[in-house]
Amino acid sequence: MASIVKVGKKYKVQISLYKQGQHKKMIKTFKNKSDAELWALEQELEKGKGKNLADRDTYFPDFFEHWIYLVKQKDVRESTFQNYQKALKIIQELFDGIKLKDLNDIVVQMKIDNYAQSHSRKTTHELLLKIKTSLRYAYSKGYIAIDFLPLVKARGEDKPKRNKSLSITDFRKLRTYLLQHTEDEFNILVLLALETGMRRGELLGIRPEYLFPYGIKVRESISPTSSDTSLKTQNSKRDVTINKEVYDLLTAIPVKSNGYIFSRENFQQSAKLTRLLKKIGLPRTTFHGLRDTHASFLFSQDIDIVYVSRRLGHVNIQTTQNYYLELMPEKRHQQDADALNLLSSLSKG
């Protein structure tokens, strides 16, 4: 049972806890007796529900570190786990000296808002998502008393999107240039990105044994931060067809000593792509932007979304819809015209 003792003008509450074979105490001081009695009753009720109150004195950064190594490391890819390790360093700085029992929506929101001042909304959202996931685990274990996480929101500035898809006109211009300059293997790599919608890591993971007439078996993904070559998701494992012209260019490339077709080039493909697009006079985009371009082009030609989703290796159709609802400019303009013509026809009837 809790004990309440008056010390001077304040009331000290002491609750006995039991953790890992040791008896511990949780102590808190209040200005009046009624508040002390209420808090003591709440804690005793929590103990009665099996909540582990002793762990609420754990510092949040320490808890997060234990959580990622004991729980998350077994559930995610090595490259994904490295993102959790990066988040740990940020959390150690943001939440230094803050215990689990001190956390609430106001404290977490203030820390996240502070982080958002120098980071994009997307980056802030990704950090907050990891924090929320860890604290939901803490709540299920009774380490925090209230699930306040729905109240915390990610804020920050929305920075211009770097991986914009190219228009159909620019898509054709780039494809024509690449086919006319196949002496550079990098141009074939970019061509494949346009033709297949494969991720950069998947392109770098192509081996000769993954080729078939006329297509590519997507079985590996090369990461600049990890030796793990497994694919992003189970659905990423797929067969992607290509036309004969591109297939012949791909099979003519000498296989590298490591068994892969394309050189990793110290993972400088993004910088090389920027220089290539500038040389041709095209808008800047990324390898993921080429993937977006491939998907947008297929949609502009009324290719079924189920096929596009499978070709891209998405988990489900909803993922495809969420990412690629925006049509290329030319297609959008055409649909605008079609919609207006349809509306005009109503008045003529």
Coordinates of C-alpha atoms in Angstrom, one line a residue:
M1 CA 0.0 0.0 0.0
A2 CA 1.0 3.6 -0.5
S3 CA 2.1 5.7 2.4
I4 CA 1.5 9.4 2.8
V5 CA 3.6 11.5 5.1
K6 CA 3.4 15.2 5.7
V7 CA 6.9 16.8 5.4
G8 CA 6.7 20.5 6.3
K9 CA 3.9 22.0 4.3
K10 CA 3.9 19.3 1.7
Y11 CA 2.7 15.6 1.5
K12 CA 5.1 12.9 0.3
V13 CA 3.7 9.8 -1.2
Q14 CA 5.7 6.6 -1.3
I15 CA 4.7 3.5 -3.3
S16 CA 6.4 0.2 -3.0
L17 CA 7.4 -1.5 -6.3
Y18 CA 8.8 -4.8 -7.2
K19 CA 11.1 -5.2 -10.2
Q20 CA 13.3 -8.1 -11.2
G21 CA 13.5 -9.5 -7.7
Q22 CA 14.2 -6.2 -6.0
H23 CA 12.0 -3.9 -4.0
K24 CA 12.0 -0.3 -5.1
K25 CA 10.1 2.8 -4.2
M26 CA 8.3 5.5 -6.2
I27 CA 8.1 8.8 -4.4
K28 CA 6.2 12.0 -5.3
T29 CA 5.5 15.2 -3.4
F30 CA 2.2 17.2 -3.4
K31 CA 1.1 20.6 -2.0
N32 CA -2.1 19.2 -0.5
K33 CA -3.3 15.9 0.9
S34 CA -6.2 15.4 -1.5
D35 CA -3.9 15.4 -4.5
A36 CA -1.5 13.1 -2.8
E37 CA -4.3 10.6 -1.9
L38 CA -5.7 10.7 -5.5
W39 CA -2.3 10.1 -7.1
A40 CA -1.6 7.2 -4.6
L41 CA -5.0 5.6 -5.4
E42 CA -4.4 5.9 -9.2
Q43 CA -0.9 4.2 -8.9
E44 CA -2.3 1.4 -6.7
L45 CA -5.0 0.8 -9.3
E46 CA -2.4 0.7 -12.0
K47 CA -0.4 -1.8 -10.0
G48 CA -3.6 -3.9 -9.6
K49 CA -4.0 -4.0 -13.3
G50 CA -0.5 -5.5 -13.7
K51 CA 1.1 -2.3 -15.0
N52 CA 4.9 -2.1 -14.5
L53 CA 5.3 1.2 -12.7
A54 CA 9.0 0.7 -12.0
D55 CA 9.9 1.0 -15.7
R56 CA 8.2 4.4 -15.9
D57 CA 11.4 5.8 -14.3
T58 CA 13.4 4.7 -17.4
Y59 CA 14.8 7.5 -19.5
F60 CA 13.0 7.6 -22.9
P61 CA 16.3 7.5 -25.0
D62 CA 17.4 4.4 -23.0
F63 CA 14.0 2.7 -23.5
F64 CA 14.1 3.5 -27.3
E65 CA 17.6 2.0 -27.6
H66 CA 16.5 -1.2 -25.8
W67 CA 13.4 -1.4 -27.9
I68 CA 15.1 -1.1 -31.3
Y69 CA 17.7 -3.7 -30.4
L70 CA 15.4 -6.2 -28.6
V71 CA 12.2 -5.7 -30.7
K72 CA 12.7 -4.0 -34.1
Q73 CA 16.0 -5.4 -35.1
K74 CA 14.5 -8.9 -35.6
D75 CA 11.5 -7.5 -37.6
V76 CA 13.1 -5.2 -40.2
R77 CA 15.8 -5.3 -42.9
E78 CA 19.3 -4.2 -42.1
S79 CA 19.0 -1.0 -44.1
T80 CA 15.7 -0.2 -42.3
F81 CA 17.2 -0.9 -38.9
Q82 CA 20.0 1.6 -39.7
N83 CA 17.2 4.3 -40.0
Y84 CA 16.2 3.4 -36.4
Q85 CA 19.7 3.8 -35.3
K86 CA 19.8 7.2 -36.8
A87 CA 16.6 8.1 -35.1
L88 CA 18.1 7.0 -31.8
K89 CA 20.8 9.6 -32.0
I90 CA 18.2 12.3 -32.7
I91 CA 16.0 11.1 -29.8
Q92 CA 19.0 11.0 -27.4
E93 CA 19.5 14.7 -28.2
L94 CA 15.8 15.8 -28.2
F95 CA 14.7 13.8 -25.1
D96 CA 17.9 13.9 -23.0
G97 CA 17.0 13.6 -19.3
I98 CA 13.3 12.9 -19.9
K99 CA 11.8 9.8 -18.3
L100 CA 8.9 7.7 -19.6
K101 CA 6.7 8.9 -16.8
D102 CA 7.4 12.6 -17.8
L103 CA 6.1 12.1 -21.3
N104 CA 2.7 13.5 -22.5
D105 CA 1.4 15.0 -25.7
I106 CA 2.6 18.5 -24.8
V107 CA 6.2 17.4 -24.1
V108 CA 6.4 15.2 -27.2
Q109 CA 4.8 17.9 -29.4
M110 CA 7.2 20.5 -28.2
K111 CA 10.2 18.3 -29.0
I112 CA 8.8 17.4 -32.4
D113 CA 8.1 21.0 -33.2
N114 CA 11.6 22.0 -32.2
Y115 CA 12.9 19.3 -34.6
A116 CA 10.6 20.4 -37.4
Q117 CA 12.1 23.9 -37.4
S118 CA 15.1 22.6 -39.3
H119 CA 13.6 19.6 -41.1
S120 CA 10.9 18.9 -43.7
R121 CA 7.5 17.7 -42.8
K122 CA 8.3 14.3 -44.4
T123 CA 11.5 13.9 -42.3
T124 CA 9.7 15.0 -39.1
H125 CA 6.8 12.6 -39.8
E126 CA 9.2 9.7 -40.2
L127 CA 10.8 10.4 -36.9
L128 CA 7.5 10.9 -35.1
L129 CA 6.3 7.6 -36.5
K130 CA 9.2 5.7 -34.9
I131 CA 8.6 7.5 -31.6
K132 CA 4.9 6.7 -31.7
T133 CA 5.5 3.0 -32.5
S134 CA 8.0 2.7 -29.6
L135 CA 5.6 4.5 -27.1
R136 CA 2.7 2.3 -28.2
Y137 CA 4.8 -0.6 -27.2
A138 CA 5.6 1.1 -23.9
Y139 CA 1.9 1.8 -23.3
S140 CA 1.0 -1.9 -24.0
K141 CA 3.5 -2.9 -21.3
G142 CA 2.3 -0.3 -18.8
Y143 CA 5.4 1.8 -19.0
I144 CA 3.3 4.9 -19.7
A145 CA -0.1 5.5 -18.2
I146 CA -2.0 7.2 -21.1
D147 CA -2.0 6.7 -24.9
F148 CA -1.6 10.3 -25.8
L149 CA 0.0 9.6 -29.2
P150 CA -3.0 10.5 -31.4
L151 CA -2.8 14.0 -30.1
V152 CA 0.8 14.6 -31.4
K153 CA 1.1 15.9 -35.0
A154 CA 4.0 16.2 -37.4
R155 CA 4.7 19.7 -38.5
G156 CA 7.3 21.3 -40.7
E157 CA 7.8 22.9 -44.1
D158 CA 6.9 21.0 -47.2
K159 CA 9.9 21.2 -49.4
P160 CA 9.7 21.1 -53.2
K161 CA 9.5 17.5 -54.5
R162 CA 12.8 16.4 -56.1
N163 CA 11.5 13.2 -57.7
K164 CA 8.9 14.8 -60.0
S165 CA 7.9 12.7 -63.0
L166 CA 8.8 13.9 -66.5
S167 CA 6.2 15.0 -69.0
I168 CA 5.5 12.7 -71.9
T169 CA 7.4 15.1 -74.2
D170 CA 10.5 15.0 -71.9
F171 CA 10.1 11.3 -71.4
R172 CA 10.3 10.7 -75.2
K173 CA 13.2 13.2 -75.5
L174 CA 15.2 11.4 -72.8
R175 CA 14.5 8.0 -74.2
T176 CA 15.5 9.0 -77.7
Y177 CA 18.8 10.4 -76.4
L178 CA 19.6 7.3 -74.3
L179 CA 19.0 5.0 -77.3
Q180 CA 21.3 7.1 -79.4
H181 CA 24.1 7.0 -76.9
T182 CA 24.3 3.5 -75.6
E183 CA 28.1 3.4 -75.6
D184 CA 27.9 4.6 -72.0
E185 CA 26.6 1.9 -69.7
F186 CA 25.1 4.5 -67.4
N187 CA 22.7 5.6 -70.2
I188 CA 21.5 2.0 -70.4
L189 CA 20.9 2.0 -66.6
V190 CA 18.8 5.2 -66.9
L191 CA 17.0 3.7 -69.9
L192 CA 16.1 0.6 -67.9
A193 CA 14.8 2.9 -65.1
L194 CA 12.5 4.5 -67.6
E195 CA 11.4 1.2 -69.3
T196 CA 10.8 -0.8 -66.2
G197 CA 10.1 1.5 -63.2
M198 CA 12.6 -0.5 -61.2
R199 CA 14.2 1.1 -58.2
R200 CA 17.9 2.1 -58.4
G201 CA 18.9 -0.7 -56.0
E202 CA 17.0 -3.3 -58.0
L203 CA 18.7 -2.1 -61.2
L204 CA 22.2 -2.4 -59.6
G205 CA 21.2 -5.9 -58.3
I206 CA 20.7 -7.4 -61.8
R207 CA 22.8 -10.5 -62.5
P208 CA 23.0 -12.4 -65.9
E209 CA 21.1 -15.3 -64.4
Y210 CA 18.1 -13.0 -63.7
L211 CA 17.6 -12.2 -67.4
F212 CA 15.1 -14.1 -69.6
P213 CA 13.8 -13.3 -73.1
Y214 CA 12.6 -10.6 -72.8
G215 CA 12.6 -9.5 -69.2
I216 CA 14.3 -9.2 -65.8
K217 CA 13.7 -11.3 -62.7
V218 CA 13.9 -8.8 -59.8
R219 CA 15.6 -10.7 -57.0
E220 CA 18.1 -8.4 -55.3
S221 CA 18.5 -4.8 -54.3
I222 CA 21.8 -3.1 -53.7
S223 CA 22.0 -0.5 -50.9
P224 CA 24.7 2.1 -50.4
T225 CA 24.4 1.8 -46.6
S226 CA 24.1 -2.0 -46.1
S227 CA 25.4 -5.3 -47.3
D228 CA 21.8 -6.7 -47.2
T229 CA 20.7 -7.4 -50.8
S230 CA 17.1 -8.5 -50.0
L231 CA 14.2 -6.7 -51.7
K232 CA 12.2 -4.0 -50.0
T233 CA 9.1 -6.1 -49.6
Q234 CA 7.9 -9.6 -50.6
N235 CA 5.9 -8.1 -53.5
S236 CA 9.1 -6.5 -54.9
K237 CA 10.0 -10.0 -56.1
R238 CA 8.7 -9.9 -59.6
D239 CA 9.4 -10.4 -63.3
V240 CA 9.5 -7.3 -65.4
T241 CA 9.2 -7.5 -69.2
I242 CA 11.3 -5.3 -71.5
N243 CA 11.3 -4.9 -75.3
K244 CA 13.9 -6.7 -77.5
E245 CA 15.9 -3.6 -78.3
V246 CA 16.5 -2.8 -74.6
Y247 CA 17.1 -6.5 -73.8
D248 CA 19.8 -6.8 -76.5
L249 CA 21.6 -3.7 -75.1
L250 CA 21.5 -5.1 -71.5
T251 CA 22.8 -8.6 -72.5
A252 CA 25.7 -6.9 -74.4
I253 CA 27.1 -5.3 -71.2
P254 CA 30.2 -7.2 -69.8
V255 CA 29.5 -8.8 -66.4
K256 CA 31.5 -7.2 -63.6
S257 CA 33.9 -9.2 -61.4
N258 CA 31.3 -9.2 -58.5
G259 CA 28.8 -11.0 -60.7
Y260 CA 26.5 -8.0 -61.4
I261 CA 25.9 -6.3 -64.7
F262 CA 26.1 -2.7 -63.6
S263 CA 29.0 -1.1 -61.7
R264 CA 28.0 0.6 -58.4
E265 CA 30.3 3.6 -59.2
N266 CA 30.5 4.4 -55.5
F267 CA 26.7 5.1 -55.7
Q268 CA 27.1 8.3 -57.6
Q269 CA 24.3 7.6 -59.9
S270 CA 22.1 10.5 -58.6
A271 CA 24.8 13.1 -59.4
K272 CA 25.4 11.5 -62.8
L273 CA 21.7 11.6 -63.6
T274 CA 21.6 15.3 -62.6
R275 CA 24.5 16.1 -65.0
L276 CA 22.9 14.0 -67.8
L277 CA 19.5 15.8 -67.6
K278 CA 21.2 19.2 -67.5
K279 CA 23.2 18.3 -70.6
I280 CA 20.1 17.3 -72.5
G281 CA 18.1 20.3 -71.3
L282 CA 15.6 18.4 -69.2
P283 CA 14.1 19.2 -65.8
R284 CA 15.9 17.8 -62.8
T285 CA 14.6 14.6 -61.2
T286 CA 15.9 11.5 -59.4
F287 CA 15.9 7.8 -60.1
H288 CA 12.7 7.5 -58.1
G289 CA 11.4 10.3 -60.4
L290 CA 12.2 8.0 -63.4
R291 CA 10.2 5.3 -61.6
D292 CA 7.3 7.8 -61.2
T293 CA 7.7 8.8 -64.9
H294 CA 7.3 5.1 -65.9
A295 CA 4.2 4.7 -63.8
S296 CA 2.7 8.0 -65.0
F297 CA 3.3 7.1 -68.6
L298 CA 1.5 3.8 -68.3
F299 CA -1.4 5.5 -66.6
S300 CA -1.6 8.1 -69.4
Q301 CA -2.0 5.2 -71.9
D302 CA -4.8 3.8 -69.8
I303 CA -2.9 0.7 -68.7
D304 CA -4.8 -1.2 -66.0
I305 CA -3.8 -0.1 -62.4
V306 CA -3.5 -3.8 -61.3
Y307 CA -0.9 -4.4 -64.0
V308 CA 1.0 -1.2 -63.1
S309 CA 1.0 -2.1 -59.4
R310 CA 2.4 -5.6 -60.0
R311 CA 5.0 -4.2 -62.4
L312 CA 6.2 -1.7 -59.8
G313 CA 6.3 -4.3 -57.0
H314 CA 3.8 -2.6 -54.7
V315 CA 2.3 -4.3 -51.7
N316 CA -1.2 -3.5 -53.0
I317 CA -3.2 -1.4 -55.4
Q318 CA -3.8 1.2 -52.7
T319 CA -0.1 1.9 -52.5
T320 CA -0.1 2.5 -56.3
Q321 CA -3.0 4.9 -56.1
N322 CA -1.5 6.8 -53.2
Y323 CA 1.7 7.4 -55.0
Y324 CA 0.7 7.9 -58.6
L325 CA -2.7 9.6 -58.8
E326 CA -1.2 12.6 -60.5
L327 CA -1.3 12.2 -64.3
M328 CA 1.3 13.7 -66.7
P329 CA 0.4 17.2 -67.8
E330 CA -0.6 16.3 -71.4
K331 CA -3.0 13.6 -70.2
R332 CA -4.5 15.9 -67.5
H333 CA -5.1 18.6 -70.1
Q334 CA -6.7 16.1 -72.5
Q335 CA -9.0 14.9 -69.7
D336 CA -9.9 18.5 -68.9
A337 CA -10.9 19.0 -72.5
D338 CA -12.9 15.8 -72.5
A339 CA -14.7 16.7 -69.3
L340 CA -15.6 20.2 -70.7
N341 CA -16.8 18.7 -74.0
L342 CA -19.0 16.2 -72.0
L343 CA -20.5 18.9 -70.0
S344 CA -21.1 21.1 -73.1
S345 CA -23.0 18.2 -74.7
L346 CA -25.6 18.2 -71.9
S347 CA -26.9 21.6 -72.9
K348 CA -27.1 20.6 -76.6
G349 CA -29.4 17.7 -75.7

